[in-house]
Each structure stands twice: as structure tokens, then as C-alpha cells.
Amino acid sequence: MAQIVFTLNGQSVTVDAEPEKPLLWVLREDLGLTGTKYGCGMAICGCCVIHLNNDAIRSCVTPVARAEGKAVTTIEGLSRDLNHPVQRAWLEVQVPQCGYCQPGQMMSAACVLAQKANPTDADIDDAMSGNLCRCGTYPRIRRAIHRAADIAGGKGGRQ
Amino acid sequence: MLQVELIFLGSLLGILAATGGGGEAVFAQSRNEAHARAAFMEAFKVFSHPRCVNCHPAGDAPLQGEDSRPHTSLRLRRGSDGQGVFAIKCGNCHQAQNQPGLHMPPGAPYPLKDGAEDQAHRGEPRWHLPPAATPMVFEKRMPGQLCRQLLDKTKNGGLTPEQLVHHVNTDPLVLWGWNPGEGRNAPPISHAEFVHKVQEWIDKGRACPR
């Protein structure tokens, strides 16, 4: 066991965990943040996507030791008041069906928009190809990403 | 191979007899070139193996598996720096070590810095393709093509031959090839033998197969 210190959604946390324990389970079991989901445990489905120093990572295969000294952002920390452009767009377009994959979808989408303000459909095809949705919400995800880009660019107004 | 060398030696001796000597240096150079080419062909068994080819693809995305197929169902792109793009960069899934189990992401750490763990990149994976400007393609390269490419500093990342030997000897990404994780095969010769052959190729004059 080791003490691992990192910033979680803007606050410093210290966890006692085996350094190899996947960050997904530290978040869910040790820290009680269950917004990040387990889908495959193999970095294939994207349900577990969170941000590590503003980069999207797959927490189901990321050892908690990798978070040492870094900033972790989960779906719970994407914004304080549901006012992140991705969250607003997701609500406006009513993307989710069962909702299980959506935290990972939104975290990936937020990462895309942080890197490219107006992604093309081809960019979205590429960038979101690692997030699977059995309900097939892909068309709405695409619309919502474009809508989030508009909101972030000031075309959406405040809620 | 020995038969070829003997025929070559006999021919050369005949030429020397006809020309009245002075060809000892020529003979030595030719023998070195033959050794160099032979050493490179041994090293080529590694360069052309999936453990190397999969991250030195001809296209814009990595390959995987013993059959060097496209990497899962992801629409991966190299990106300008070879690290990938958006939410599916290489380091988003790959870690500083192999993840246990079949079909789990392999991984490698940053190289040591001054003989010790690089603290600036502690725990970070170093898993990437060559950058777009110097893709360092190994996929479907003929031995002579790859040989000349490895010697071309405009195409090999600016490495001198000595640095190339250091790279294959110490780089964790290269070493990973012989510790590839469950379900993946290592190259057909040992890492030590591979480095020895690359060094031999360099030492014998770096001649390339035709």
C-alpha cells in the first residue's frame, strides 16, 4: 500500500492504495465517485474516460500511481453547476438513452473541444471512435458536440 | 554462405594475380562489406518483426497483433508528434508497463535519465509512433531500403550510427519488444544478439544489402 496524493476535481486528496490499483476503482470504491463507469476493463469501450492533467485517459487500466501529483477530473467535476458547454448541449439535444456510456462520452467530447474549438464530422468520427454506445446515440452525440462548440464559441447564450 | 564466400575469394585471388598485387585493401573492404550485409540481414529479422513494424507503420495509424492488422476498432491517427490525437492518444490507454492479461494494452516507461528513473516523467507511459515529419516506416520495407533509411539522418530522427546502436540497446520501447506481454511473441533473436548484429553492421562499414 502507498499514500498517493493528487488533485481531484480541484481539491487535494490522499488515498491509501496499491499503486497498481486502477484509478477507476479508487474513484468509485475509495472516493465514492460513481459517475465514472466500468464497461470492459480493457480500455476498449470508453465508459471509464476521465481527465488527467486535461488529457482523456481510460481509468480502468490506469494505475492510481500515475495520478500522483496530477489533476484528475471526473464527470462530477466537469463543472460546478452543469454549465459546461458539453453538459448544456447534452441536455439540450437530449442525448442519453440508458445513460451508462454517457459520462465517458462527455469526458471525451470535452477533451476534443478543448483541443479543437470547431471539430469537423471527420474529427468527431476519429475522436469519439473509442467511446461505444449500445443504445446507438451516436447521431445525437455528434449533434451535441457541434452544439457544444457553438455554445463554447458564444453562440448559445447562458442558460 | 560459406560457398559464396569461397567463390568470391577465389575470384579475388585471380584478379590479384592478374594485376600483380596491391589489392589487399580492396579484399579486406569487400570482406567487410559482406560481413556488414550479413549482420544487417540478421538484424532485419527484428526490424521486420511485428513488435517493431506495428509502431513503424506505412500509414497514419498503428498496427497490432502478429498479423499487423489495424489497431482495434479505433480510428487512430498519428498526429504531428506521433502521440495520437484528441481523446485517443497513445498514452490515454497505454501505461508505463504492460497491463496483465490477454488483449490488454502493452506499455513502456520513459528512458532512464542519468542512469536513474526520470522523475519528470515518473509513472508516465512512453508509447507513440514516430512523428509525422519522420515516420520511420519499417512496414513492407525491403532490407536495402530500410538499411539506407536507417543511415539517413534526415529520416532516422537525426541519429548517428553510434546513437542508433545506443537506441536499440537502451530505449525502453525497443526493449519492450522482448517483454511484450501475454499473447505477443518476441522477435526471433535475442535482444543481445540483435544489438550485437547492429554493432557489427556499423563496425564493418555499414554496407547495405542491394
mmCIF file of C-alpha atoms in Angstrom:
data_model
loop_
_atom_site.group_PDB
_atom_site.id
_atom_site.type_symbol
_atom_site.label_atom_id
_atom_site.label_comp_id
_atom_site.label_asym_id
_atom_site.label_seq_id
_atom_site.Cartn_x
_atom_site.Cartn_y
_atom_site.Cartn_z
ATOM 1 C CA MET A 1 0.000 0.000 0.000
ATOM 2 C CA ALA A 2 1.119 3.558 -0.624
ATOM 3 C CA GLN A 3 -0.175 7.032 0.044
ATOM 4 C CA ILE A 4 -0.926 8.727 -3.237
ATOM 5 C CA VAL A 5 -1.737 12.414 -3.365
ATOM 6 C CA PHE A 6 -3.429 14.103 -6.288
ATOM 7 C CA THR A 7 -5.937 16.814 -7.075
ATOM 8 C CA LEU A 8 -9.446 15.554 -7.693
ATOM 9 C CA ASN A 9 -11.982 17.941 -9.198
ATOM 10 C CA GLY A 10 -9.997 20.845 -7.824
ATOM 11 C CA GLN A 11 -9.399 19.504 -4.331
ATOM 12 C CA SER A 12 -6.374 17.728 -2.926
ATOM 13 C CA VAL A 13 -6.986 14.116 -1.909
ATOM 14 C CA THR A 14 -4.809 11.430 -0.356
ATOM 15 C CA VAL A 15 -5.589 7.764 -0.876
ATOM 16 C CA ASP A 16 -4.071 4.657 0.626
ATOM 17 C CA ALA A 17 -3.994 2.166 -2.192
ATOM 18 C CA GLU A 18 -1.851 -0.313 -4.028
ATOM 19 C CA PRO A 19 -0.032 1.745 -6.673
ATOM 20 C CA GLU A 20 -1.233 -0.643 -9.401
ATOM 21 C CA LYS A 21 -4.908 -0.387 -8.442
ATOM 22 C CA PRO A 22 -6.806 1.031 -11.424
ATOM 23 C CA LEU A 23 -7.806 4.622 -10.899
ATOM 24 C CA LEU A 24 -11.390 3.688 -11.825
ATOM 25 C CA TRP A 25 -11.771 1.623 -8.670
ATOM 26 C CA VAL A 26 -10.033 4.160 -6.476
ATOM 27 C CA LEU A 27 -12.526 6.755 -7.664
ATOM 28 C CA ARG A 28 -15.551 4.516 -7.261
ATOM 29 C CA GLU A 29 -14.675 2.485 -4.167
ATOM 30 C CA ASP A 30 -12.243 4.587 -2.168
ATOM 31 C CA LEU A 31 -13.532 8.046 -3.014
ATOM 32 C CA GLY A 32 -17.213 7.331 -3.607
ATOM 33 C CA LEU A 33 -17.406 8.961 -7.052
ATOM 34 C CA THR A 34 -19.507 6.551 -9.050
ATOM 35 C CA GLY A 35 -20.105 8.728 -12.090
ATOM 36 C CA THR A 36 -17.206 7.050 -13.897
ATOM 37 C CA LYS A 37 -18.349 3.655 -15.133
ATOM 38 C CA TYR A 38 -16.851 0.217 -15.670
ATOM 39 C CA GLY A 39 -17.615 -1.212 -19.111
ATOM 40 C CA CYS A 40 -14.887 -3.572 -20.263
ATOM 41 C CA GLY A 41 -11.819 -3.174 -18.077
ATOM 42 C CA MET A 42 -9.650 -3.278 -21.217
ATOM 43 C CA ALA A 43 -9.608 0.312 -22.477
ATOM 44 C CA ILE A 44 -11.867 -0.563 -25.402
ATOM 45 C CA CYS A 45 -15.328 0.865 -24.613
ATOM 46 C CA GLY A 46 -14.560 4.315 -23.214
ATOM 47 C CA CYS A 47 -17.036 4.203 -20.315
ATOM 48 C CA CYS A 48 -14.244 4.988 -17.875
ATOM 49 C CA VAL A 49 -12.790 8.074 -19.553
ATOM 50 C CA ILE A 50 -11.696 10.818 -17.178
ATOM 51 C CA HIS A 51 -9.199 13.660 -17.489
ATOM 52 C CA LEU A 52 -5.648 13.529 -16.168
ATOM 53 C CA ASN A 53 -3.954 16.902 -16.491
ATOM 54 C CA ASN A 54 -6.539 17.779 -19.152
ATOM 55 C CA ASP A 55 -5.838 14.660 -21.191
ATOM 56 C CA ALA A 56 -8.506 11.984 -21.581
ATOM 57 C CA ILE A 57 -7.370 8.676 -20.079
ATOM 58 C CA ARG A 58 -9.020 5.335 -19.566
ATOM 59 C CA SER A 59 -9.194 4.887 -15.820
ATOM 60 C CA CYS A 60 -9.880 1.150 -15.950
ATOM 61 C CA VAL A 61 -6.286 0.451 -16.997
ATOM 62 C CA THR A 62 -4.535 3.454 -15.453
ATOM 63 C CA PRO A 63 -2.723 2.669 -12.201
ATOM 64 C CA VAL A 64 -3.573 5.146 -9.445
ATOM 65 C CA ALA A 65 0.174 5.787 -9.085
ATOM 66 C CA ARG A 66 0.095 7.592 -12.390
ATOM 67 C CA ALA A 67 -2.167 10.217 -10.827
ATOM 68 C CA GLU A 68 0.433 11.163 -8.212
ATOM 69 C CA GLY A 69 0.819 14.939 -8.193
ATOM 70 C CA LYS A 70 -1.545 15.436 -11.098
ATOM 71 C CA ALA A 71 -5.016 16.884 -11.635
ATOM 72 C CA VAL A 72 -7.818 14.364 -12.080
ATOM 73 C CA THR A 73 -11.217 15.482 -13.345
ATOM 74 C CA THR A 74 -14.206 13.176 -13.356
ATOM 75 C CA ILE A 75 -17.674 13.701 -14.770
ATOM 76 C CA GLU A 76 -18.692 15.067 -11.391
ATOM 77 C CA GLY A 77 -16.080 17.792 -11.743
ATOM 78 C CA LEU A 78 -16.688 18.832 -15.333
ATOM 79 C CA SER A 79 -18.427 21.887 -13.953
ATOM 80 C CA ARG A 80 -19.832 23.057 -10.616
ATOM 81 C CA ASP A 81 -23.267 23.891 -11.947
ATOM 82 C CA LEU A 82 -23.893 21.765 -15.056
ATOM 83 C CA ASN A 83 -22.883 24.757 -17.112
ATOM 84 C CA HIS A 84 -20.058 23.164 -19.117
ATOM 85 C CA PRO A 85 -20.866 23.534 -22.841
ATOM 86 C CA VAL A 86 -20.850 19.751 -23.231
ATOM 87 C CA GLN A 87 -23.317 19.309 -20.372
ATOM 88 C CA ARG A 88 -25.595 22.035 -21.697
ATOM 89 C CA ALA A 89 -25.501 20.619 -25.188
ATOM 90 C CA TRP A 90 -26.141 17.081 -23.956
ATOM 91 C CA LEU A 91 -29.233 18.302 -22.091
ATOM 92 C CA GLU A 92 -30.432 20.433 -24.976
ATOM 93 C CA VAL A 93 -30.094 17.642 -27.558
ATOM 94 C CA GLN A 94 -31.287 15.020 -25.032
ATOM 95 C CA VAL A 95 -28.523 12.621 -25.942
ATOM 96 C CA PRO A 96 -28.725 9.816 -23.351
ATOM 97 C CA GLN A 97 -30.909 6.743 -23.530
ATOM 98 C CA CYS A 98 -29.799 4.316 -20.850
ATOM 99 C CA GLY A 99 -27.037 6.742 -19.958
ATOM 100 C CA TYR A 100 -24.364 4.235 -18.951
ATOM 101 C CA CYS A 101 -21.757 5.274 -21.506
ATOM 102 C CA GLN A 102 -22.527 8.955 -21.334
ATOM 103 C CA PRO A 103 -20.031 10.103 -18.680
ATOM 104 C CA GLY A 104 -17.231 8.677 -20.796
ATOM 105 C CA GLN A 105 -18.744 10.144 -23.959
ATOM 106 C CA MET A 106 -18.962 13.578 -22.384
ATOM 107 C CA MET A 107 -15.444 13.493 -20.968
ATOM 108 C CA SER A 108 -14.072 12.515 -24.378
ATOM 109 C CA ALA A 109 -16.152 15.226 -26.050
ATOM 110 C CA ALA A 110 -14.909 17.833 -23.597
ATOM 111 C CA CYS A 111 -11.332 16.804 -24.390
ATOM 112 C CA VAL A 112 -11.989 17.142 -28.126
ATOM 113 C CA LEU A 113 -13.421 20.639 -27.752
ATOM 114 C CA ALA A 114 -10.526 21.682 -25.554
ATOM 115 C CA GLN A 115 -8.180 20.777 -28.406
ATOM 116 C CA LYS A 116 -10.258 21.924 -31.350
ATOM 117 C CA ALA A 117 -12.932 24.582 -30.974
ATOM 118 C CA ASN A 118 -14.900 23.540 -34.051
ATOM 119 C CA PRO A 119 -14.299 19.879 -34.827
ATOM 120 C CA THR A 120 -15.478 18.584 -38.177
ATOM 121 C CA ASP A 121 -17.584 15.466 -38.587
ATOM 122 C CA ALA A 122 -14.407 13.602 -39.549
ATOM 123 C CA ASP A 123 -12.715 14.840 -36.372
ATOM 124 C CA ILE A 124 -15.685 13.636 -34.335
ATOM 125 C CA ASP A 125 -15.641 10.268 -36.112
ATOM 126 C CA ASP A 126 -11.991 9.858 -35.196
ATOM 127 C CA ALA A 127 -12.017 11.370 -31.735
ATOM 128 C CA MET A 128 -15.109 9.584 -30.472
ATOM 129 C CA SER A 129 -14.351 6.225 -32.071
ATOM 130 C CA GLY A 130 -13.173 4.908 -28.731
ATOM 131 C CA ASN A 131 -16.496 5.519 -26.989
ATOM 132 C CA LEU A 132 -19.056 2.807 -27.630
ATOM 133 C CA CYS A 133 -22.810 3.174 -27.146
ATOM 134 C CA ARG A 134 -25.046 0.122 -27.308
ATOM 135 C CA CYS A 135 -28.119 2.326 -27.435
ATOM 136 C CA GLY A 136 -26.823 3.910 -30.613
ATOM 137 C CA THR A 137 -26.955 7.559 -29.550
ATOM 138 C CA TYR A 138 -24.140 8.426 -31.952
ATOM 139 C CA PRO A 139 -26.149 10.827 -34.161
ATOM 140 C CA ARG A 140 -27.192 12.829 -31.106
ATOM 141 C CA ILE A 141 -23.659 12.752 -29.729
ATOM 142 C CA ARG A 142 -22.453 14.268 -32.973
ATOM 143 C CA ARG A 143 -25.154 16.961 -32.902
ATOM 144 C CA ALA A 144 -24.388 17.691 -29.278
ATOM 145 C CA ILE A 145 -20.662 18.129 -29.905
ATOM 146 C CA HIS A 146 -21.386 20.619 -32.680
ATOM 147 C CA ARG A 147 -23.877 22.353 -30.378
ATOM 148 C CA ALA A 148 -21.347 22.413 -27.537
ATOM 149 C CA ALA A 149 -18.837 24.024 -29.907
ATOM 150 C CA ASP A 150 -21.425 26.724 -30.685
ATOM 151 C CA ILE A 151 -22.164 27.275 -27.000
ATOM 152 C CA ALA A 152 -18.481 27.492 -26.159
ATOM 153 C CA GLY A 153 -17.995 29.918 -29.029
ATOM 154 C CA GLY A 154 -20.671 32.205 -27.641
ATOM 155 C CA LYS A 155 -23.464 31.290 -29.984
ATOM 156 C CA GLY A 156 -25.620 29.616 -27.365
ATOM 157 C CA GLY A 157 -26.163 32.260 -24.716
ATOM 158 C CA ARG A 158 -26.321 31.427 -20.983
ATOM 159 C CA GLN A 159 -28.953 29.073 -19.638
ATOM 160 C CA MET B 1 27.010 -18.605 -47.375
ATOM 161 C CA LEU B 2 30.462 -20.169 -46.927
ATOM 162 C CA GLN B 3 30.352 -21.417 -50.532
ATOM 163 C CA VAL B 4 29.611 -17.913 -51.787
ATOM 164 C CA GLU B 5 32.491 -16.528 -49.786
ATOM 165 C CA LEU B 6 34.914 -19.129 -51.132
ATOM 166 C CA ILE B 7 33.907 -18.452 -54.734
ATOM 167 C CA PHE B 8 34.279 -14.748 -54.110
ATOM 168 C CA LEU B 9 37.693 -15.287 -52.514
ATOM 169 C CA GLY B 10 38.855 -17.404 -55.407
ATOM 170 C CA SER B 11 37.782 -14.779 -57.927
ATOM 171 C CA LEU B 12 39.510 -12.070 -55.992
ATOM 172 C CA LEU B 13 42.745 -14.040 -55.781
ATOM 173 C CA GLY B 14 42.615 -14.460 -59.530
ATOM 174 C CA ILE B 15 42.214 -10.747 -60.014
ATOM 175 C CA LEU B 16 45.094 -10.044 -57.655
ATOM 176 C CA ALA B 17 47.335 -12.464 -59.524
ATOM 177 C CA ALA B 18 46.468 -10.806 -62.822
ATOM 178 C CA THR B 19 47.016 -7.295 -61.530
ATOM 179 C CA GLY B 20 50.275 -8.124 -59.718
ATOM 180 C CA GLY B 21 49.148 -7.445 -56.116
ATOM 181 C CA GLY B 22 48.143 -4.222 -54.220
ATOM 182 C CA GLY B 23 44.559 -5.451 -53.777
ATOM 183 C CA GLU B 24 44.824 -6.457 -50.121
ATOM 184 C CA ALA B 25 42.906 -3.379 -49.012
ATOM 185 C CA VAL B 26 40.265 -3.981 -51.651
ATOM 186 C CA PHE B 27 39.904 -7.555 -50.499
ATOM 187 C CA ALA B 28 39.560 -6.518 -46.875
ATOM 188 C CA GLN B 29 36.942 -3.904 -47.746
ATOM 189 C CA SER B 30 34.931 -6.377 -49.774
ATOM 190 C CA ARG B 31 35.068 -8.919 -46.974
ATOM 191 C CA ASN B 32 33.894 -6.258 -44.505
ATOM 192 C CA GLU B 33 31.032 -5.303 -46.780
ATOM 193 C CA ALA B 34 29.917 -8.901 -46.977
ATOM 194 C CA HIS B 35 30.072 -9.197 -43.190
ATOM 195 C CA ALA B 36 28.185 -5.944 -42.766
ATOM 196 C CA ARG B 37 25.417 -7.034 -45.108
ATOM 197 C CA ALA B 38 25.158 -10.403 -43.393
ATOM 198 C CA ALA B 39 24.958 -8.735 -39.967
ATOM 199 C CA PHE B 40 22.249 -6.371 -41.199
ATOM 200 C CA MET B 41 20.216 -9.249 -42.577
ATOM 201 C CA GLU B 42 20.271 -10.853 -39.142
ATOM 202 C CA ALA B 43 19.166 -7.583 -37.522
ATOM 203 C CA PHE B 44 16.491 -7.250 -40.211
ATOM 204 C CA LYS B 45 14.744 -10.252 -38.659
ATOM 205 C CA VAL B 46 13.958 -7.920 -35.765
ATOM 206 C CA PHE B 47 13.273 -4.764 -37.763
ATOM 207 C CA SER B 48 10.732 -6.667 -39.872
ATOM 208 C CA HIS B 49 9.075 -8.375 -36.890
ATOM 209 C CA PRO B 50 5.582 -7.236 -35.807
ATOM 210 C CA ARG B 51 6.936 -5.950 -32.479
ATOM 211 C CA CYS B 52 8.769 -3.275 -34.476
ATOM 212 C CA VAL B 53 6.618 -2.944 -37.604
ATOM 213 C CA ASN B 54 3.402 -2.360 -35.659
ATOM 214 C CA CYS B 55 4.667 1.004 -34.416
ATOM 215 C CA HIS B 56 6.597 1.804 -37.582
ATOM 216 C CA PRO B 57 3.668 1.552 -39.999
ATOM 217 C CA ALA B 58 3.465 2.828 -43.546
ATOM 218 C CA GLY B 59 0.155 4.508 -42.812
ATOM 219 C CA ASP B 60 -1.058 7.025 -40.284
ATOM 220 C CA ALA B 61 -2.196 4.597 -37.603
ATOM 221 C CA PRO B 62 -0.504 1.902 -35.542
ATOM 222 C CA LEU B 63 -0.934 -1.786 -36.226
ATOM 223 C CA GLN B 64 -1.332 -4.647 -33.783
ATOM 224 C CA GLY B 65 -1.045 -8.382 -33.430
ATOM 225 C CA GLU B 66 1.158 -10.959 -35.035
ATOM 226 C CA ASP B 67 -0.610 -10.254 -38.320
ATOM 227 C CA SER B 68 -0.065 -6.477 -38.100
ATOM 228 C CA ARG B 69 -3.755 -5.675 -38.555
ATOM 229 C CA PRO B 70 -5.219 -2.206 -37.966
ATOM 230 C CA HIS B 71 -5.335 -1.298 -34.272
ATOM 231 C CA THR B 72 -8.708 -2.462 -32.848
ATOM 232 C CA SER B 73 -11.808 -0.557 -33.920
ATOM 233 C CA LEU B 74 -10.361 2.818 -33.077
ATOM 234 C CA ARG B 75 -9.889 5.403 -35.808
ATOM 235 C CA LEU B 76 -6.420 6.283 -34.605
ATOM 236 C CA ARG B 77 -4.249 8.970 -36.168
ATOM 237 C CA ARG B 78 -0.545 9.543 -35.702
ATOM 238 C CA GLY B 79 -0.773 13.284 -35.096
ATOM 239 C CA SER B 80 2.081 15.653 -35.809
ATOM 240 C CA ASP B 81 4.151 14.427 -32.874
ATOM 241 C CA GLY B 82 3.274 10.743 -33.143
ATOM 242 C CA GLN B 83 1.441 10.808 -29.819
ATOM 243 C CA GLY B 84 -2.040 10.478 -31.314
ATOM 244 C CA VAL B 85 -4.888 12.967 -31.273
ATOM 245 C CA PHE B 86 -7.860 14.105 -29.219
ATOM 246 C CA ALA B 87 -9.214 11.646 -26.662
ATOM 247 C CA ILE B 88 -7.456 8.602 -28.121
ATOM 248 C CA LYS B 89 -3.800 9.464 -27.823
ATOM 249 C CA CYS B 90 -1.447 6.567 -27.293
ATOM 250 C CA GLY B 91 -0.865 7.416 -23.631
ATOM 251 C CA ASN B 92 -4.593 7.556 -22.942
ATOM 252 C CA CYS B 93 -4.710 3.762 -22.906
ATOM 253 C CA HIS B 94 -1.103 2.590 -22.796
ATOM 254 C CA GLN B 95 0.698 2.781 -19.475
ATOM 255 C CA ALA B 96 4.303 2.703 -18.267
ATOM 256 C CA GLN B 97 4.161 -1.093 -18.063
ATOM 257 C CA ASN B 98 2.264 -3.950 -19.703
ATOM 258 C CA GLN B 99 -1.194 -4.420 -18.281
ATOM 259 C CA PRO B 100 -1.669 -8.056 -17.188
ATOM 260 C CA GLY B 101 -3.813 -10.377 -19.252
ATOM 261 C CA LEU B 102 -4.574 -11.178 -22.854
ATOM 262 C CA HIS B 103 -5.533 -8.313 -25.173
ATOM 263 C CA MET B 104 -4.606 -5.745 -22.540
ATOM 264 C CA PRO B 105 -2.629 -2.659 -23.551
ATOM 265 C CA PRO B 106 1.134 -3.107 -23.569
ATOM 266 C CA GLY B 107 3.281 -0.348 -22.145
ATOM 267 C CA ALA B 108 6.768 1.021 -21.576
ATOM 268 C CA PRO B 109 8.283 3.723 -19.380
ATOM 269 C CA TYR B 110 10.438 6.709 -20.228
ATOM 270 C CA PRO B 111 14.138 6.050 -20.643
ATOM 271 C CA LEU B 112 16.364 6.411 -17.604
ATOM 272 C CA LYS B 113 17.865 9.825 -17.109
ATOM 273 C CA ASP B 114 21.494 9.749 -15.990
ATOM 274 C CA GLY B 115 21.004 6.119 -15.037
ATOM 275 C CA ALA B 116 18.004 6.692 -12.790
ATOM 276 C CA GLU B 117 14.248 6.969 -13.197
ATOM 277 C CA ASP B 118 13.282 10.172 -14.975
ATOM 278 C CA GLN B 119 11.398 11.951 -12.187
ATOM 279 C CA ALA B 120 9.808 14.429 -14.591
ATOM 280 C CA HIS B 121 8.026 11.545 -16.285
ATOM 281 C CA ARG B 122 7.628 9.235 -13.308
ATOM 282 C CA GLY B 123 4.834 6.782 -13.926
ATOM 283 C CA GLU B 124 4.149 8.194 -17.380
ATOM 284 C CA PRO B 125 3.957 5.930 -20.384
ATOM 285 C CA ARG B 126 6.205 6.465 -23.374
ATOM 286 C CA TRP B 127 4.203 4.868 -26.129
ATOM 287 C CA HIS B 128 3.987 6.525 -29.510
ATOM 288 C CA LEU B 129 4.644 6.383 -33.222
ATOM 289 C CA PRO B 130 7.447 8.300 -34.910
ATOM 290 C CA PRO B 131 6.412 11.892 -35.671
ATOM 291 C CA ALA B 132 4.702 12.730 -38.937
ATOM 292 C CA ALA B 133 7.745 14.546 -40.337
ATOM 293 C CA THR B 134 9.956 11.453 -39.940
ATOM 294 C CA PRO B 135 7.625 8.446 -39.961
ATOM 295 C CA MET B 136 10.495 5.919 -39.979
ATOM 296 C CA VAL B 137 8.483 3.345 -41.852
ATOM 297 C CA PHE B 138 9.515 -0.279 -41.373
ATOM 298 C CA GLU B 139 6.340 -1.835 -42.795
ATOM 299 C CA LYS B 140 6.926 -3.590 -46.148
ATOM 300 C CA ARG B 141 10.461 -2.226 -46.427
ATOM 301 C CA MET B 142 12.987 -4.346 -48.327
ATOM 302 C CA PRO B 143 16.256 -4.863 -46.429
ATOM 303 C CA GLY B 144 18.259 -2.491 -48.598
ATOM 304 C CA GLN B 145 15.602 0.213 -48.365
ATOM 305 C CA LEU B 146 15.451 0.009 -44.591
ATOM 306 C CA CYS B 147 19.226 -0.105 -44.281
ATOM 307 C CA ARG B 148 19.664 3.114 -46.242
ATOM 308 C CA GLN B 149 16.807 4.730 -44.351
ATOM 309 C CA LEU B 150 18.387 3.907 -41.005
ATOM 310 C CA LEU B 151 21.608 5.584 -42.103
ATOM 311 C CA ASP B 152 19.880 8.718 -43.427
ATOM 312 C CA LYS B 153 19.900 11.313 -40.648
ATOM 313 C CA THR B 154 17.074 13.204 -42.346
ATOM 314 C CA LYS B 155 14.898 10.139 -41.981
ATOM 315 C CA ASN B 156 16.075 8.435 -38.785
ATOM 316 C CA GLY B 157 15.465 11.188 -36.274
ATOM 317 C CA GLY B 158 18.945 12.646 -36.645
ATOM 318 C CA LEU B 159 20.779 9.652 -35.183
ATOM 319 C CA THR B 160 24.430 8.949 -35.865
ATOM 320 C CA PRO B 161 25.286 5.269 -36.294
ATOM 321 C CA GLU B 162 26.639 5.229 -32.729
ATOM 322 C CA GLN B 163 23.420 6.769 -31.428
ATOM 323 C CA LEU B 164 21.449 4.184 -33.368
ATOM 324 C CA VAL B 165 23.283 1.436 -31.533
ATOM 325 C CA HIS B 166 22.645 3.192 -28.213
ATOM 326 C CA HIS B 167 18.967 3.496 -29.126
ATOM 327 C CA VAL B 168 18.455 -0.174 -29.913
ATOM 328 C CA ASN B 169 20.495 -1.126 -26.862
ATOM 329 C CA THR B 170 18.749 1.011 -24.238
ATOM 330 C CA ASP B 171 15.457 2.505 -25.390
ATOM 331 C CA PRO B 172 12.582 1.050 -23.327
ATOM 332 C CA LEU B 173 10.381 0.949 -26.417
ATOM 333 C CA VAL B 174 12.924 -1.288 -28.129
ATOM 334 C CA LEU B 175 13.478 -3.402 -25.017
ATOM 335 C CA TRP B 176 9.725 -3.868 -24.743
ATOM 336 C CA GLY B 177 9.889 -5.994 -27.899
ATOM 337 C CA TRP B 178 11.444 -8.771 -25.818
ATOM 338 C CA ASN B 179 8.949 -8.328 -22.958
ATOM 339 C CA PRO B 180 5.791 -7.752 -24.973
ATOM 340 C CA GLY B 181 3.188 -9.097 -22.579
ATOM 341 C CA GLU B 182 0.827 -12.029 -22.722
ATOM 342 C CA GLY B 183 -0.194 -13.219 -26.154
ATOM 343 C CA ARG B 184 2.585 -11.465 -28.078
ATOM 344 C CA ASN B 185 5.732 -13.065 -29.482
ATOM 345 C CA ALA B 186 9.227 -11.658 -29.078
ATOM 346 C CA PRO B 187 11.484 -11.293 -32.151
ATOM 347 C CA PRO B 188 13.291 -14.417 -33.339
ATOM 348 C CA ILE B 189 16.720 -13.458 -31.999
ATOM 349 C CA SER B 190 17.598 -12.233 -28.526
ATOM 350 C CA HIS B 191 17.974 -8.555 -27.765
ATOM 351 C CA ALA B 192 21.674 -9.048 -27.031
ATOM 352 C CA GLU B 193 22.172 -10.762 -30.396
ATOM 353 C CA PHE B 194 20.213 -8.028 -32.146
ATOM 354 C CA VAL B 195 22.354 -5.278 -30.635
ATOM 355 C CA HIS B 196 25.488 -7.269 -31.464
ATOM 356 C CA LYS B 197 24.425 -7.538 -35.108
ATOM 357 C CA VAL B 198 23.606 -3.843 -35.378
ATOM 358 C CA GLN B 199 27.001 -3.023 -33.866
ATOM 359 C CA GLU B 200 28.697 -5.472 -36.219
ATOM 360 C CA TRP B 201 26.944 -3.903 -39.197
ATOM 361 C CA ILE B 202 28.197 -0.484 -38.118
ATOM 362 C CA ASP B 203 31.714 -1.688 -37.308
ATOM 363 C CA LYS B 204 32.103 -3.480 -40.641
ATOM 364 C CA GLY B 205 31.323 -0.360 -42.621
ATOM 365 C CA ARG B 206 27.504 -0.203 -42.713
ATOM 366 C CA ALA B 207 27.164 -1.698 -46.157
ATOM 367 C CA CYS B 208 23.572 -2.214 -47.193
ATOM 368 C CA PRO B 209 22.018 -5.166 -48.985
ATOM 369 C CA ARG B 210 21.285 -4.380 -52.598
#
